[in-house]
mmCIF file with all atom_site columns, C-alpha atoms in Angstrom:
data_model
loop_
_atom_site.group_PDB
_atom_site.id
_atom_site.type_symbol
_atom_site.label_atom_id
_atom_site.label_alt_id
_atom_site.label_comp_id
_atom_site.label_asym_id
_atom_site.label_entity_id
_atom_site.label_seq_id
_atom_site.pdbx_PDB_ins_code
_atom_site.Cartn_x
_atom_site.Cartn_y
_atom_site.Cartn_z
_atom_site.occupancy
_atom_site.B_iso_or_equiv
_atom_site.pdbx_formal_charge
_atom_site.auth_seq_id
_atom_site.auth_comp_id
_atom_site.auth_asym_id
_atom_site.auth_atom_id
_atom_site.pdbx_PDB_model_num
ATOM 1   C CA . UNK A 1 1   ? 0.000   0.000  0.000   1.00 47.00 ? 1   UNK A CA 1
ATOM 2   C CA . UNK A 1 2   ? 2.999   2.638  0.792   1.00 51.00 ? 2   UNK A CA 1
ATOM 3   C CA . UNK A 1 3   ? 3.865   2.117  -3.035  1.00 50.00 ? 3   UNK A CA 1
ATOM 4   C CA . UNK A 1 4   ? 0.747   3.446  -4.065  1.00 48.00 ? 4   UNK A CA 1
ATOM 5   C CA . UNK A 1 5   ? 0.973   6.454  -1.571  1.00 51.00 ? 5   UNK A CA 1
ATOM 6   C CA . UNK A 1 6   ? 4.610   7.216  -3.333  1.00 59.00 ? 6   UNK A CA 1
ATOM 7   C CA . UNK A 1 7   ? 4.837   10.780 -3.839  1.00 62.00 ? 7   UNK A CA 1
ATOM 8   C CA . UNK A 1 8   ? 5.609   12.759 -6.935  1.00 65.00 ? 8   UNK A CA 1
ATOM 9   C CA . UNK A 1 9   ? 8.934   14.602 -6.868  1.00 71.00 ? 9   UNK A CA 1
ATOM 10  C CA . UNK A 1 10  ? 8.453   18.094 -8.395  1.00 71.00 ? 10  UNK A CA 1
ATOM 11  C CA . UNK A 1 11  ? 9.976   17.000 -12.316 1.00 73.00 ? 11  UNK A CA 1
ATOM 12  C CA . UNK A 1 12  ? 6.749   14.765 -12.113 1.00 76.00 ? 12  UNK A CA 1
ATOM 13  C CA . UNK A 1 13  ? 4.311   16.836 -11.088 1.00 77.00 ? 13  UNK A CA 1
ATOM 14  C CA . UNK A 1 14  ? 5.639   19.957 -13.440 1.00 76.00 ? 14  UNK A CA 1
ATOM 15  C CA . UNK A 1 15  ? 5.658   17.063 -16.197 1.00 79.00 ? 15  UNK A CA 1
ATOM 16  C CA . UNK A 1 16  ? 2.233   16.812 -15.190 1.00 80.00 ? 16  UNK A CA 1
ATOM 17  C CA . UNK A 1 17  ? 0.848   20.077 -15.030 1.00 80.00 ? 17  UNK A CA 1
ATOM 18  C CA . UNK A 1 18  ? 2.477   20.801 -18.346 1.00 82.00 ? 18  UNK A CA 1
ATOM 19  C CA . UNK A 1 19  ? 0.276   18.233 -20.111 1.00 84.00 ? 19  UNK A CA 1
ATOM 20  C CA . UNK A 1 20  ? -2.649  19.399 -18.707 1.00 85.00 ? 20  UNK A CA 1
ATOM 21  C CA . UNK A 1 21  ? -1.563  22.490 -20.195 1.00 86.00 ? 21  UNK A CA 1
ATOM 22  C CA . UNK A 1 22  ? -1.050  21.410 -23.428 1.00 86.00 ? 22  UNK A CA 1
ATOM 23  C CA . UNK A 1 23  ? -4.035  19.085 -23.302 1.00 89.00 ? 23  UNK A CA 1
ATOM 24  C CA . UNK A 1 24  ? -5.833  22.236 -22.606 1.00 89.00 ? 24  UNK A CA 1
ATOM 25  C CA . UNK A 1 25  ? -4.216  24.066 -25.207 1.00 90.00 ? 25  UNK A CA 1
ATOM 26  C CA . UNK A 1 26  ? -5.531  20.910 -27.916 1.00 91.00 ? 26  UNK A CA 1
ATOM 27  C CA . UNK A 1 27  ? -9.031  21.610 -25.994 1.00 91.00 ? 27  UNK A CA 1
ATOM 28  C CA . UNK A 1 28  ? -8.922  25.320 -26.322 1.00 91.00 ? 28  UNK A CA 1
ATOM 29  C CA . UNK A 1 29  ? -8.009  24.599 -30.454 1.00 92.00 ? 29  UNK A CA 1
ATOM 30  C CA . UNK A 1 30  ? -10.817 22.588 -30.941 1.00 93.00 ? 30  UNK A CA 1
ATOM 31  C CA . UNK A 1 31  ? -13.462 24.801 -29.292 1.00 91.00 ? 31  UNK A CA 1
ATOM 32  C CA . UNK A 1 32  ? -12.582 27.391 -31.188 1.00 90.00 ? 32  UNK A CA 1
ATOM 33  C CA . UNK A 1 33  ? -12.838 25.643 -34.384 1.00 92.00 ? 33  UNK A CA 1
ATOM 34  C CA . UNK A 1 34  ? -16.535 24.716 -33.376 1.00 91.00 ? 34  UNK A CA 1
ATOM 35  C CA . UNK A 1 35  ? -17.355 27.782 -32.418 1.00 88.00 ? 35  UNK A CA 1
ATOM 36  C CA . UNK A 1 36  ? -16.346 29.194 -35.816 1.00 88.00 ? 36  UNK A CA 1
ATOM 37  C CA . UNK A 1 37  ? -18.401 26.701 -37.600 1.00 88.00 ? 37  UNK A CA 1
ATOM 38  C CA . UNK A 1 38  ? -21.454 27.219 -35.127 1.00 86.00 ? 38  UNK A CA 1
ATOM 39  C CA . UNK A 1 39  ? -20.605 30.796 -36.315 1.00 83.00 ? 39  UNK A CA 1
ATOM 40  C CA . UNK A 1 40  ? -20.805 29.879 -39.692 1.00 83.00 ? 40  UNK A CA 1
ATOM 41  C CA . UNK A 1 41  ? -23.610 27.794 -39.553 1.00 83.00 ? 41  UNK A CA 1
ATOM 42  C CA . UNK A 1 42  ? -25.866 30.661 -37.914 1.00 76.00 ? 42  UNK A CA 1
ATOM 43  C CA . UNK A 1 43  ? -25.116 33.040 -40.095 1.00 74.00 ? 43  UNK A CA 1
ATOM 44  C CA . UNK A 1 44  ? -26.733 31.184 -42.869 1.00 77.00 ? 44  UNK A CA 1
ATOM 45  C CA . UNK A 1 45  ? -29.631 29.708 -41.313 1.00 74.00 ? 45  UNK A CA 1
ATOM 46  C CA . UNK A 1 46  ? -30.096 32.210 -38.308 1.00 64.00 ? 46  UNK A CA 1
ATOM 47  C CA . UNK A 1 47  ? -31.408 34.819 -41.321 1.00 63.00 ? 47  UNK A CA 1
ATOM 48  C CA . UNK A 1 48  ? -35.073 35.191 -41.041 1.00 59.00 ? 48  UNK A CA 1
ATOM 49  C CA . UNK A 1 49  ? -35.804 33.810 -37.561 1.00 61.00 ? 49  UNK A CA 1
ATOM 50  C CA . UNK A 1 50  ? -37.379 36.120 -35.463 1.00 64.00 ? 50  UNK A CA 1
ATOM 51  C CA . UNK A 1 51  ? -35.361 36.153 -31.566 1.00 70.00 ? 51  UNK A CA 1
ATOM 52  C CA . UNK A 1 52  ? -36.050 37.928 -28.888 1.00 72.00 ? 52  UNK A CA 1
ATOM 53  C CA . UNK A 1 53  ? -35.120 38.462 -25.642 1.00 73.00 ? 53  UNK A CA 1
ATOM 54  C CA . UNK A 1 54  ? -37.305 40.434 -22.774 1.00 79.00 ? 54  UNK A CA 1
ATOM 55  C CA . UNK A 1 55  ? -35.745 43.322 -21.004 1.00 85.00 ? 55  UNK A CA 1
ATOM 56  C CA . UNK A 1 56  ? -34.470 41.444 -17.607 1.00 86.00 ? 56  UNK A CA 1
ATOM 57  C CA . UNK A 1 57  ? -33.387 38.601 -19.440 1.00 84.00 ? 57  UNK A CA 1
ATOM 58  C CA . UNK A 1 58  ? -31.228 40.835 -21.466 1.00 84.00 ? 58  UNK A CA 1
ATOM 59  C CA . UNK A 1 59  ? -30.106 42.653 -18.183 1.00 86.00 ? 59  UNK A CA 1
ATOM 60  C CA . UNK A 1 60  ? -29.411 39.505 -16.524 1.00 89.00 ? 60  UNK A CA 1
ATOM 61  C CA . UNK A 1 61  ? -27.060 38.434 -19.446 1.00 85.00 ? 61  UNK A CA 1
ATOM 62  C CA . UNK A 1 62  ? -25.123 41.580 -20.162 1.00 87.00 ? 62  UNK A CA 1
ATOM 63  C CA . UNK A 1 63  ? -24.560 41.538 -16.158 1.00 89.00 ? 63  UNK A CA 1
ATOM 64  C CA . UNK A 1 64  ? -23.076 37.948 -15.796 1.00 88.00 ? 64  UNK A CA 1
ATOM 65  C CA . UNK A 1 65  ? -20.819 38.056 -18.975 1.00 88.00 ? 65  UNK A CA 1
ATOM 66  C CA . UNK A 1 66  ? -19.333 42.055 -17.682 1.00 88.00 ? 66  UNK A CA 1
ATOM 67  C CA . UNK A 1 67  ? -18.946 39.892 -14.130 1.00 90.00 ? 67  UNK A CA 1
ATOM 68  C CA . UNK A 1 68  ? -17.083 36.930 -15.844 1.00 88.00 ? 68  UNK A CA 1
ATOM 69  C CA . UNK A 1 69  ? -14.641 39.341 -17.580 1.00 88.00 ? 69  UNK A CA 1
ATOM 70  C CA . UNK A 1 70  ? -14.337 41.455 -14.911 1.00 89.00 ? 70  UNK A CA 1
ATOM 71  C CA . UNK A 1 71  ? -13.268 38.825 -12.232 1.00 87.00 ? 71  UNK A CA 1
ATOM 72  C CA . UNK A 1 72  ? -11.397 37.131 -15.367 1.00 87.00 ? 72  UNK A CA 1
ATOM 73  C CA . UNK A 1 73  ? -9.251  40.360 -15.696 1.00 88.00 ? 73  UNK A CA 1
ATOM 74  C CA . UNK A 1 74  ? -8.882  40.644 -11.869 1.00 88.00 ? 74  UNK A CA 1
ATOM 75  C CA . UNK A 1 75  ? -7.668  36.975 -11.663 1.00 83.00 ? 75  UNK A CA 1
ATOM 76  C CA . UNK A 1 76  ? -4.624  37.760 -14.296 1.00 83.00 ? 76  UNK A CA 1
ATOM 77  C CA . UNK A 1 77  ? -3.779  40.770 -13.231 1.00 85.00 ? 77  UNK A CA 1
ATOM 78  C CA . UNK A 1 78  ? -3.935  39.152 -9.457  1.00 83.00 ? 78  UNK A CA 1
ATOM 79  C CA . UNK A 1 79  ? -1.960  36.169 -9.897  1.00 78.00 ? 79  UNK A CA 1
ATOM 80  C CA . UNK A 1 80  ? 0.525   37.434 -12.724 1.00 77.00 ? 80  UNK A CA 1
ATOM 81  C CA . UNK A 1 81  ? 3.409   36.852 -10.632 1.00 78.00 ? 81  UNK A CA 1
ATOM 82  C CA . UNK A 1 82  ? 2.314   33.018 -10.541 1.00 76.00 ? 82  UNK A CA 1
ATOM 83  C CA . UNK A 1 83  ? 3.586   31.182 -12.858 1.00 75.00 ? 83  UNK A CA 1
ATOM 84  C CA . UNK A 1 84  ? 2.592   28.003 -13.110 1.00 79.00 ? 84  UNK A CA 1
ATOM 85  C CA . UNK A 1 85  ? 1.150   25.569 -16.008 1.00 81.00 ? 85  UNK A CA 1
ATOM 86  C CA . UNK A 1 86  ? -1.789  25.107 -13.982 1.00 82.00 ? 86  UNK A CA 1
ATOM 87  C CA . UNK A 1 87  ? -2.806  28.542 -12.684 1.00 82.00 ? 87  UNK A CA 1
ATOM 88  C CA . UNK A 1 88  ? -1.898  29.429 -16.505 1.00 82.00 ? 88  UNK A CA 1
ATOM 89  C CA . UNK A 1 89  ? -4.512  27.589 -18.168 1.00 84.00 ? 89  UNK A CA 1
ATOM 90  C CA . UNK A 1 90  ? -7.269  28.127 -15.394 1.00 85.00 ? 90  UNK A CA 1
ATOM 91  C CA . UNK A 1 91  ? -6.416  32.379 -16.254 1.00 85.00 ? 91  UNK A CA 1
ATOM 92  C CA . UNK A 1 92  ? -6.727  31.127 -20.270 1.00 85.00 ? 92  UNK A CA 1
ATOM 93  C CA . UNK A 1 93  ? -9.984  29.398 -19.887 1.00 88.00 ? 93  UNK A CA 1
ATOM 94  C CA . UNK A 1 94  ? -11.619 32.153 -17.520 1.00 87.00 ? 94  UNK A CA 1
ATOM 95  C CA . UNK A 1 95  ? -10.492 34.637 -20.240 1.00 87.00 ? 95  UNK A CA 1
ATOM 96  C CA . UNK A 1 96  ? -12.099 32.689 -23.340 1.00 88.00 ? 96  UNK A CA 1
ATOM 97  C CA . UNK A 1 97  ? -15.506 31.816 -21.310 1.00 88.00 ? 97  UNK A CA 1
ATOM 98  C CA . UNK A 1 98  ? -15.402 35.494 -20.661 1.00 87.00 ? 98  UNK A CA 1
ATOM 99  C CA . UNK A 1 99  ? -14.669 36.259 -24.212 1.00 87.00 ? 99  UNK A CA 1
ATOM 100 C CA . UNK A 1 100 ? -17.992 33.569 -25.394 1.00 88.00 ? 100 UNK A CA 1
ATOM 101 C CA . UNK A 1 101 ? -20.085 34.922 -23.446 1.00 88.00 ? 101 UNK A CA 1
ATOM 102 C CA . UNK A 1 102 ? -19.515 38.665 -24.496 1.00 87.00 ? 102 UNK A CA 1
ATOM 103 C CA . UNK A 1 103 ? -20.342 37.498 -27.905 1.00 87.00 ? 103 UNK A CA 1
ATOM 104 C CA . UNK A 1 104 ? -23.730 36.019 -26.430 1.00 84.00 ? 104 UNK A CA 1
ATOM 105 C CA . UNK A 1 105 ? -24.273 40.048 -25.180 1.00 86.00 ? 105 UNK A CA 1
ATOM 106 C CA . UNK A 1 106 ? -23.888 41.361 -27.911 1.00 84.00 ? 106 UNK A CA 1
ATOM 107 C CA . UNK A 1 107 ? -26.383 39.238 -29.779 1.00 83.00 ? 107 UNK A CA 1
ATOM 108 C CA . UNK A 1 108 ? -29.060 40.044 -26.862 1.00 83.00 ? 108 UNK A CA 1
ATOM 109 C CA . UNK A 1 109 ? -28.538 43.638 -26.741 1.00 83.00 ? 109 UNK A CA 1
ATOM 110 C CA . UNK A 1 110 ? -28.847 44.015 -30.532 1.00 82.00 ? 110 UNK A CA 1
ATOM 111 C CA . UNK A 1 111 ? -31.358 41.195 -30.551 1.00 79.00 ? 111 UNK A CA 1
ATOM 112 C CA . UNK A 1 112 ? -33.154 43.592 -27.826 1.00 80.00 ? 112 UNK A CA 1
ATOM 113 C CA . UNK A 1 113 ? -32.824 47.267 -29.631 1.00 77.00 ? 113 UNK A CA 1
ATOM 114 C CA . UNK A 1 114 ? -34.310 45.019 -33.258 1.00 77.00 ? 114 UNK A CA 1
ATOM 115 C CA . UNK A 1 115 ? -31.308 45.766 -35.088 1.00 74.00 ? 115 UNK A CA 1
ATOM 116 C CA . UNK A 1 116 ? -31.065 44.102 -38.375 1.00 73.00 ? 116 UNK A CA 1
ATOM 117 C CA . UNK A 1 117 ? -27.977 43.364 -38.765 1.00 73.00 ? 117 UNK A CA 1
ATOM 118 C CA . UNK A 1 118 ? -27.631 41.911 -35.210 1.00 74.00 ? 118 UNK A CA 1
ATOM 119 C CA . UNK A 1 119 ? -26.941 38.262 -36.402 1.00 76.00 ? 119 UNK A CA 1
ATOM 120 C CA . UNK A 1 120 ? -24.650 39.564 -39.014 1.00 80.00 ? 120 UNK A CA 1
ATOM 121 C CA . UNK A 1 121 ? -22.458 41.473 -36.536 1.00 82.00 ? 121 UNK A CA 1
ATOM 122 C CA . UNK A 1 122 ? -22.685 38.970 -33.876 1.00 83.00 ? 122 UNK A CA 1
ATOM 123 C CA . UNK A 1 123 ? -21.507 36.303 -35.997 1.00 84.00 ? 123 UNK A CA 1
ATOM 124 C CA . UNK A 1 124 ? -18.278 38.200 -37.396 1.00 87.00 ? 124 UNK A CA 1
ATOM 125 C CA . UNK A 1 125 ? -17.819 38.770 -33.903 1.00 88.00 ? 125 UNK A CA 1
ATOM 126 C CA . UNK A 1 126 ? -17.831 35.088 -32.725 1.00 89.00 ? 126 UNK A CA 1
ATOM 127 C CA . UNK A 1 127 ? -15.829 34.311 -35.738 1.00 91.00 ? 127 UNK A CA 1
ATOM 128 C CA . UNK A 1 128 ? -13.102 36.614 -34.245 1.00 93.00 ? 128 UNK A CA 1
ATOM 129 C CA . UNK A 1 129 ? -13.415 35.233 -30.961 1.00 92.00 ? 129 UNK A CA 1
ATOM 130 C CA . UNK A 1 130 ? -13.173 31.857 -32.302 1.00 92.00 ? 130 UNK A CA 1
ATOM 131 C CA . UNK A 1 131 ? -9.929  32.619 -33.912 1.00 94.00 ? 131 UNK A CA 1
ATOM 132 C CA . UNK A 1 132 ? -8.703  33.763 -31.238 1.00 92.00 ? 132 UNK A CA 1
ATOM 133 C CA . UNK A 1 133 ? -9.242  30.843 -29.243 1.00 92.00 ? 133 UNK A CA 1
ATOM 134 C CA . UNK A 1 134 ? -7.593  28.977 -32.343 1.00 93.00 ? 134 UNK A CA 1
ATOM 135 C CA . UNK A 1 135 ? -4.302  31.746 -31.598 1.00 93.00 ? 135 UNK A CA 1
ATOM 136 C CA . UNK A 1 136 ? -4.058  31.260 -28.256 1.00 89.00 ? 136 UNK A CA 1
ATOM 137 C CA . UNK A 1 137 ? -4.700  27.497 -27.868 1.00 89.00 ? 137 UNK A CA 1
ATOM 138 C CA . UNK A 1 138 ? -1.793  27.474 -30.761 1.00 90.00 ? 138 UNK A CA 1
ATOM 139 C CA . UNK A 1 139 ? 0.813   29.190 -28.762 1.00 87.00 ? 139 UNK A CA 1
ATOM 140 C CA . UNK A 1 140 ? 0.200   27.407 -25.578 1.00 84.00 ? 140 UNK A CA 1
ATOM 141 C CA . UNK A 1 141 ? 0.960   24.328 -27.985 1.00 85.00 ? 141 UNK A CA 1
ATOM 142 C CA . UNK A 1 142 ? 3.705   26.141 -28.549 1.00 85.00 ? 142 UNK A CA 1
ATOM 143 C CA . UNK A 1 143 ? 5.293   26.387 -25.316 1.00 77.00 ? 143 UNK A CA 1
ATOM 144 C CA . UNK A 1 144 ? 7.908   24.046 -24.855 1.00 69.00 ? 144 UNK A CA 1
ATOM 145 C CA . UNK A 1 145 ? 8.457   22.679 -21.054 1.00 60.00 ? 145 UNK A CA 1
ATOM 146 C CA . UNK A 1 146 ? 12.207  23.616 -21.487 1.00 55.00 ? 146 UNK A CA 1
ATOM 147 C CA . UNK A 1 147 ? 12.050  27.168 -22.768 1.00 48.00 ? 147 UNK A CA 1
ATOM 148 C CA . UNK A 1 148 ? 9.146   28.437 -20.119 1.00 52.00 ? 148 UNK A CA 1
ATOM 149 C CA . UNK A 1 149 ? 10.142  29.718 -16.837 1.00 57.00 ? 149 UNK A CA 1
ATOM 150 C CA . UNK A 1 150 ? 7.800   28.181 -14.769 1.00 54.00 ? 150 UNK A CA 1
ATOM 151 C CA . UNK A 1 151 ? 7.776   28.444 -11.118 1.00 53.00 ? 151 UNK A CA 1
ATOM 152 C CA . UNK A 1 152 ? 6.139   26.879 -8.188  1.00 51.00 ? 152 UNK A CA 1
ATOM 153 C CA . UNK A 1 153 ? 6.353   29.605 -5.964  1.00 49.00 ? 153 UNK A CA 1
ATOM 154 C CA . UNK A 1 154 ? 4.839   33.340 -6.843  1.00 48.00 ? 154 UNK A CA 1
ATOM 155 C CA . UNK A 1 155 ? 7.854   35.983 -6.748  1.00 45.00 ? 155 UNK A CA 1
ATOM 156 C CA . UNK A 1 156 ? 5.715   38.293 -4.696  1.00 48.00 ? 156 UNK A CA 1
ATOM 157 C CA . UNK A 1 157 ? 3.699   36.090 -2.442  1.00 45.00 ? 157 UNK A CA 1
ATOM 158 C CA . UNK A 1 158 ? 1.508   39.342 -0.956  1.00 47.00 ? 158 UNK A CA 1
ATOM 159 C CA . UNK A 1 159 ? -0.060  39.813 -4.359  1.00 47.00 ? 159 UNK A CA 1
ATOM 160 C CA . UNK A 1 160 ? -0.796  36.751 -5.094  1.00 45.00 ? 160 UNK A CA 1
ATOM 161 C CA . UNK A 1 161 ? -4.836  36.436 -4.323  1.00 48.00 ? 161 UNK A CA 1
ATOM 162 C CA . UNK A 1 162 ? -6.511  33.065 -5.221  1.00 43.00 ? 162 UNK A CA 1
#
C-alpha cells in the first residue's frame, strides 16, 4: 500500500501540469474551431428567424458576462506573478468563457434594440473570438516545457490572491 501512496517529486508533477496544459491548449483549439463553424452555420440559417429576448433577461445576461470578464481580468492581473502551467490555463480558460459569453451580449442587446444586422455582426464577432481561441490554444501548444520559466512559488507572495 505505501507504493501506491509514493509521492511525486516536483519533475513529475511539473511534467504533469504541463500536459494538462497542453491538453488544454488541444481543448482550447478545438473549441474554437466549433465555435467558428457554429458561427458559420448561424449566419446562414439564423437569417429570417425572429429572436427575442425580454428586457431582464437581457439585463441579466449583459450583467453575468461584464462579471465573468471582470473577475477574469482581476484573476490575471492578481496572480501574474504566478507562474505556473496550472494557474496558466485556469487564467486562459476564464479569459475565453469570458470572451464567449460577451459574444452572447452582444447578440441580446442588438437582438433587444431590433437591429437588423444583429446576427450579421454577432456572428463576425464570434468568428473573431473563435480565432482567437484557435491563436491562443496554438501558442500554448507552442510552449515548450524547457524554454518556459515556470515556477512553483509566486515571486511576490503578498499579491498573489486566489
Amino acid at each position: 500500500t505505501n507504493t501506491r501512496k509514493k509521492l511525486l517529486s516536483n519533475q513529475q508533477k511539473f511534467m504533469i501540469e504541463y500536459l494538462v496544459y497542453h491538453r488544454t491548449a488541444l481543448f482550447i483549439i478545438l473549441l474554437g474551431c466549433v465555435y467558428i463553424v457554429l458561427n458559420v452555420c448561424l449566419y446562414y440559417y439564423g437569417h429570417g428567424v425572429n429572436l427575442s429576448y425580454d428586457y431582464n433577461t437581457t439585463l441579466i445576461i449583459a450583467t453575468l458576462s461584464f462579471v465573468k470578464m471582470g473577475l477574469s481580468i482581476r484573476s490575471i492581473v492578481a496572480n501574474r506573478y504566478f507562474k505556473n502551467p496550472i494557474i496558466t490555463t485556469i487564467k486562459i480558460i476564464t479569459m475565453m468563457d469570458a470572451l464567449v459569453t460577451i459574444v452572447l451580449t452582444q447578440r441580446v442587446l442588438l437582438l433587444l434594440e431590433r437591429e437588423k444586422s444583429a446576427i450579421t455582426s454577432s456572428v463576425y464577432l464570434g468568428i473573431v473570438v473563435g480565432a482567437i481561441m484557435v491563436i491562443f490554444g496554438s501558442y500554448m501548444l507552442s510552449k515548450k516545457h524547457t524554454t518556459v520559466k515556470w515556477q512553483s512559488e509566486p515571486m511576490k507572495s503578498e499579491n498573489v490572491i486566489l
